[in-house]
Coordinates of C-alpha atoms in Angstrom, one line a residue:
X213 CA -6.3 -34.2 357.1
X214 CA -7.3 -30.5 357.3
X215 CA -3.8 -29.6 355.8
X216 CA -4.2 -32.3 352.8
X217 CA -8.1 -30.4 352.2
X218 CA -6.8 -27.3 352.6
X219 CA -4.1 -28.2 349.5
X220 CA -6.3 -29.8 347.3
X221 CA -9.0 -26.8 347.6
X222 CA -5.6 -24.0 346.7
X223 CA -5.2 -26.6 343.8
X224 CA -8.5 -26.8 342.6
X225 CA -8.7 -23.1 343.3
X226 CA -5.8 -22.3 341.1
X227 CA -6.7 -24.7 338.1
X228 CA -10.2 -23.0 338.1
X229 CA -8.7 -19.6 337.8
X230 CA -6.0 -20.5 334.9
X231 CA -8.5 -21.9 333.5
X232 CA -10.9 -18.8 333.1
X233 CA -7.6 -16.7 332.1
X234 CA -8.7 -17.8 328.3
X235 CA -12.0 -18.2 326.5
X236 CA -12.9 -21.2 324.4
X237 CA -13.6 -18.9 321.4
X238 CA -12.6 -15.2 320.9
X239 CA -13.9 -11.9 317.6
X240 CA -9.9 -11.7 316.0
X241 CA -11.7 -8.8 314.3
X242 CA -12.2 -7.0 317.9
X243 CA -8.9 -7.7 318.5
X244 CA -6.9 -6.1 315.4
X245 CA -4.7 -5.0 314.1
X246 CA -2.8 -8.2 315.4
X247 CA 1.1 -8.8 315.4
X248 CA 2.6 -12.1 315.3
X249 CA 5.6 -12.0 317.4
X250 CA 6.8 -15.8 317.7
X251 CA 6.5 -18.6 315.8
X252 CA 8.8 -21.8 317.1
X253 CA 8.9 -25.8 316.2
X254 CA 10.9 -28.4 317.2
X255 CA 13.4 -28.6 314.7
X256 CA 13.5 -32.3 314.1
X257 CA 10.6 -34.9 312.8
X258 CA 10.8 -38.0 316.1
X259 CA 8.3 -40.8 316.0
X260 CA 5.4 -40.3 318.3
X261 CA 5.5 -42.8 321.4
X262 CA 4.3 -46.0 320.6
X263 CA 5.7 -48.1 323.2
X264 CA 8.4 -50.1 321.6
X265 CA 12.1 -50.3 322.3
X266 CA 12.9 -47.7 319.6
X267 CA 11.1 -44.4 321.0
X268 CA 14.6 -44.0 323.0
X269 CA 16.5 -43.4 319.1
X270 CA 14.4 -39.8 318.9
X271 CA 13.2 -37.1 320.4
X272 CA 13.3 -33.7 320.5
X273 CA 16.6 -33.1 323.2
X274 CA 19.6 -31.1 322.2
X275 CA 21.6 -33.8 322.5
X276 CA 19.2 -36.6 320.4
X277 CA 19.1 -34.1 317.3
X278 CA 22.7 -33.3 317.6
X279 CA 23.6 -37.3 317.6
X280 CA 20.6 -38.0 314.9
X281 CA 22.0 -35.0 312.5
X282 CA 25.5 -36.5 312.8
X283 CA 24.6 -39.7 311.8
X284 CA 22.0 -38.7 309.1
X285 CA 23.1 -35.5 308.5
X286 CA 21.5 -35.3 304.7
X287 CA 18.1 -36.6 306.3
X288 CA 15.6 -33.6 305.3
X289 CA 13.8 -34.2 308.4
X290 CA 16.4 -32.3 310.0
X291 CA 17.2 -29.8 307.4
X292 CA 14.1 -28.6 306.7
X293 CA 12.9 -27.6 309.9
X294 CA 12.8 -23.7 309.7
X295 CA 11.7 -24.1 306.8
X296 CA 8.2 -25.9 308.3
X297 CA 8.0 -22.6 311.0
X298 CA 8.5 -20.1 307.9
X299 CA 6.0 -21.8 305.9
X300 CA 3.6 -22.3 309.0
X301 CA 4.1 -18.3 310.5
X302 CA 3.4 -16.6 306.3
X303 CA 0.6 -19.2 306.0
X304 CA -1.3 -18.2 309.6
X305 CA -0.6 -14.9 308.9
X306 CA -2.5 -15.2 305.3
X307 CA -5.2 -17.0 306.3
X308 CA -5.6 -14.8 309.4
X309 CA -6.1 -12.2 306.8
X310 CA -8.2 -13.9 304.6
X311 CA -10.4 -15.9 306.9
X312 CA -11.5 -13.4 309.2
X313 CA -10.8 -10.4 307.5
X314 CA -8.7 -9.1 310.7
X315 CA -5.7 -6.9 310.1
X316 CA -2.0 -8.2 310.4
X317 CA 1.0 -6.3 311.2
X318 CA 3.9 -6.4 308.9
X319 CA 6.6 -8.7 309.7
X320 CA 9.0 -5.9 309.8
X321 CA 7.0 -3.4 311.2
X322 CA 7.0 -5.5 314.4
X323 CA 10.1 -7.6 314.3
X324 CA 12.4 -4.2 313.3
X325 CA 10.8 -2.1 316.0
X326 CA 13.0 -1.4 318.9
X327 CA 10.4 -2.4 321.3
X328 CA 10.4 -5.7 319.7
X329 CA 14.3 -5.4 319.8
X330 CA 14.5 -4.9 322.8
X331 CA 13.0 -8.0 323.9
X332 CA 15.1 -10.9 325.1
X333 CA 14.7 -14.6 324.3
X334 CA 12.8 -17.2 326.3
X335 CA 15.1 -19.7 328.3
X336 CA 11.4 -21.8 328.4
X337 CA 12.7 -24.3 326.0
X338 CA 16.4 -24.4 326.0
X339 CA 16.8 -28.3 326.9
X340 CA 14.6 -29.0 323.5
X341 CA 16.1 -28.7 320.2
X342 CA 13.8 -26.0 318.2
X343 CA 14.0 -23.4 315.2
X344 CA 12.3 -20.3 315.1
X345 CA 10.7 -18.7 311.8
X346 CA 13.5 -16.2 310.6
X347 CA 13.8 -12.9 312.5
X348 CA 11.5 -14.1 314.9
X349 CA 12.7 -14.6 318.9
X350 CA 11.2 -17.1 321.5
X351 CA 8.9 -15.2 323.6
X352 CA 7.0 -18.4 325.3
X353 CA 6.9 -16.8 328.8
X354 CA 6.7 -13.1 327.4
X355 CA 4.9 -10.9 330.4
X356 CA 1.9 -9.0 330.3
X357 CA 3.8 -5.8 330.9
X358 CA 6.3 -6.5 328.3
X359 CA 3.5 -7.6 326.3
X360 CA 1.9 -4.4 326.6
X361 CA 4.6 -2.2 326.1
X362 CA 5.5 -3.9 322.7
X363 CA 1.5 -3.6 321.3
X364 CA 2.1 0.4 322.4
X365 CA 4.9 0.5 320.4
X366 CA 4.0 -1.2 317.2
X367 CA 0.1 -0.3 317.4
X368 CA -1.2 -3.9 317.9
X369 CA -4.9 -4.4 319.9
X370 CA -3.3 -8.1 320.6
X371 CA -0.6 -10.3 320.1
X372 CA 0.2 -14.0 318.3
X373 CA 2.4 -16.7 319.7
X374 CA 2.7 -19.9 317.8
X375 CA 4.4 -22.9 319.1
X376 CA 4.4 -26.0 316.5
X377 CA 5.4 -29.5 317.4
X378 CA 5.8 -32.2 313.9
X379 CA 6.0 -35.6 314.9
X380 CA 5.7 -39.1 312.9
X381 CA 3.1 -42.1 313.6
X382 CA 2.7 -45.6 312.4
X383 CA -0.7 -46.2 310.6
X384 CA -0.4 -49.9 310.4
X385 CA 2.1 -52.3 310.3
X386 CA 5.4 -51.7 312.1
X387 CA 8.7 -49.2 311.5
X388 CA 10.3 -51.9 309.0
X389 CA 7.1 -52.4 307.0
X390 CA 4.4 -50.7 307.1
X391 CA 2.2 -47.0 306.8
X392 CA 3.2 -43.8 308.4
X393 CA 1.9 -40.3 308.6
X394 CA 2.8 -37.0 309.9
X395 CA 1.5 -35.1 313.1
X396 CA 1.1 -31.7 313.4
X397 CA 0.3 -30.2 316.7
X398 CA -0.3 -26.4 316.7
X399 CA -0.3 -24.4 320.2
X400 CA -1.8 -20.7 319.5
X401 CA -1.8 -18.1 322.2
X402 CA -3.6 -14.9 321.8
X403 CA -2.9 -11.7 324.4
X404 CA -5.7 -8.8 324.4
X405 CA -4.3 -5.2 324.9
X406 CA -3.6 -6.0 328.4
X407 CA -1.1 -8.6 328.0
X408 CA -4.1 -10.8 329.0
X409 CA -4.0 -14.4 327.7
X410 CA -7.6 -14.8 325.8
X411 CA -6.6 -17.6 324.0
X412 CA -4.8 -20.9 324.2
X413 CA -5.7 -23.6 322.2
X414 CA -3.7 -26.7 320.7
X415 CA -4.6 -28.3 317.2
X416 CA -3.6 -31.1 315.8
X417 CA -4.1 -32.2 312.5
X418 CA -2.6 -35.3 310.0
X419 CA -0.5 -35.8 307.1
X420 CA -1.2 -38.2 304.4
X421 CA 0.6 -41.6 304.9
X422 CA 3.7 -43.1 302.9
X423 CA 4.7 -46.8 302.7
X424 CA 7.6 -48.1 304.6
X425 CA 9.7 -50.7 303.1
X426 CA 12.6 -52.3 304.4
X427 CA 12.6 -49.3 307.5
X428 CA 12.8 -47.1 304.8
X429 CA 10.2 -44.3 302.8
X430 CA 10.3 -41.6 300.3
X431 CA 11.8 -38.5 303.2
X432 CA 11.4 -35.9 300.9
X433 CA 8.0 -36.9 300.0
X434 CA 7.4 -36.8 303.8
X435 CA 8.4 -33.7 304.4
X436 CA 6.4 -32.2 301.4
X437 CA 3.3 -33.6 303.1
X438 CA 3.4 -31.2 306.4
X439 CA 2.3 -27.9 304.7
X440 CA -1.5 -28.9 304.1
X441 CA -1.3 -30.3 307.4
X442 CA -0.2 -27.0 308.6
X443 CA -2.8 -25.3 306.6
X444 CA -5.6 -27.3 307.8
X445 CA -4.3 -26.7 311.6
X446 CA -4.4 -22.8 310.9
X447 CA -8.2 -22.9 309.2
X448 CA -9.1 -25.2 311.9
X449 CA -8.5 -22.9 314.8
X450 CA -9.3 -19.8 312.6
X451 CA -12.6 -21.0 312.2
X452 CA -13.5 -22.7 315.7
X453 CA -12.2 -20.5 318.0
X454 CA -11.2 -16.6 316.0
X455 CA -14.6 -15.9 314.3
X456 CA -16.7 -16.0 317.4
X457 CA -19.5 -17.8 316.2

């Protein structure tokens, strides 16, 4: 019995201290200039879980996409994945900008520097099928020492990791007839000049909906619904938790 309390108290310990590593709000503008440094999203458009027999046809594996894509290789839910992750790292960094007025590092002033270079990939998410925004690397589990190293280089006072997940869900009705709508979640991580997480928040916001007919529905329309989604995600946690207000 002691050896089960003393457990659960190292537990309880250690979820209390992650969870003061990041604040619930931070001032972007004490933290600038800023650098994006990696923007990542799974690279395919699966149906959310909702309980029925087809969840097993999607996901986000290597092995699901690679199936899905040979199958349905023209479907633009598969094709247009980077360009989700492009749209979603120029539109973060413009609203960043815009919204709080904080400066943002060039995209080539960071990604062409050789500190940034010099980097190596994430192996965080290698069983998961995802695209990066072009020229950017995964850098989920980048260190505070690299992390500090890089903002030295490039001049940053804190650094930007994105990490984008785009799902589908049914409104009503079921996958042969009925209503359904995108999902965008939105994972930001902020690092201070110390390589100390201040920030980690997820956001999720919703497309508008589309009819399905006959398990069928307008794909490009779909996909053409995501980048107000993404918008509204990036105001959202601009607002809430960047301003410090």
């Amino acid at each position: 019995m002691k050896i089960f309390k003393f457990g659960f108290c190292m537990v309880v310990s250690s979820a209390l201290f992650f969870a003061s590593c990041s604040t619930s709000h931070i001032t972007i503008s004490e933290n600038e200039p800023v650098a994006i440094i990696s923007v990542i999203g799974n690279s395919a458009i699966p149906w959310a879980s909702d309980g029925t027999d087809d969840d097993d046809d999607d996901g986000n594996g290597i092995l699901s996409n690679a199936v899905n894509k040979f199958i349905d290789g023209k479907n633009p839910e598969y094709l247009t994945g980077e360009d989700r992750v492009n749209y979603a790292e120029e539109s973060f960094r413009d609203l960043l900008s815009d919204i709080s007025g904080a400066k943002v590092l060039d995209k080539d002033e960071v990604l062409q520097s050789e500190a940034y270079e010099d980097l190596s990939s994430s192996i965080y998410n290698m069983f998961t099928s995802t695209v990066r925004a072009t020229g950017y690397k995964d850098l989920t589990t980048i260190g505070a020492k690299k992390a500090r190293v890089l903002m030295e280089a490039i001049g940053a006072e804190s650094l930007v990791l994105l990490n984008f997940d785009f799902h589908k869900q049914l409104v009503n009705g079921s996958r042969q007839s009925g209503v359904v709508q995108g999902l965008v979640s939105m994972k930001v991580r902020v690092l201070n000049r110390n390589g100390k997480e201040i920030l980690n928040k997820t956001i999720t916001k919703t497309t508008e909906s589309l009819k399905i007919k006959g398990r069928s529905y307008n794909k490009d329309e779909f996909v053409g619904l995501f980048p107000d989604a993404i918008d509204n995600a990036i105001r959202d946690c601009i607002v809430t938790y960047m301003l410090g207000e």
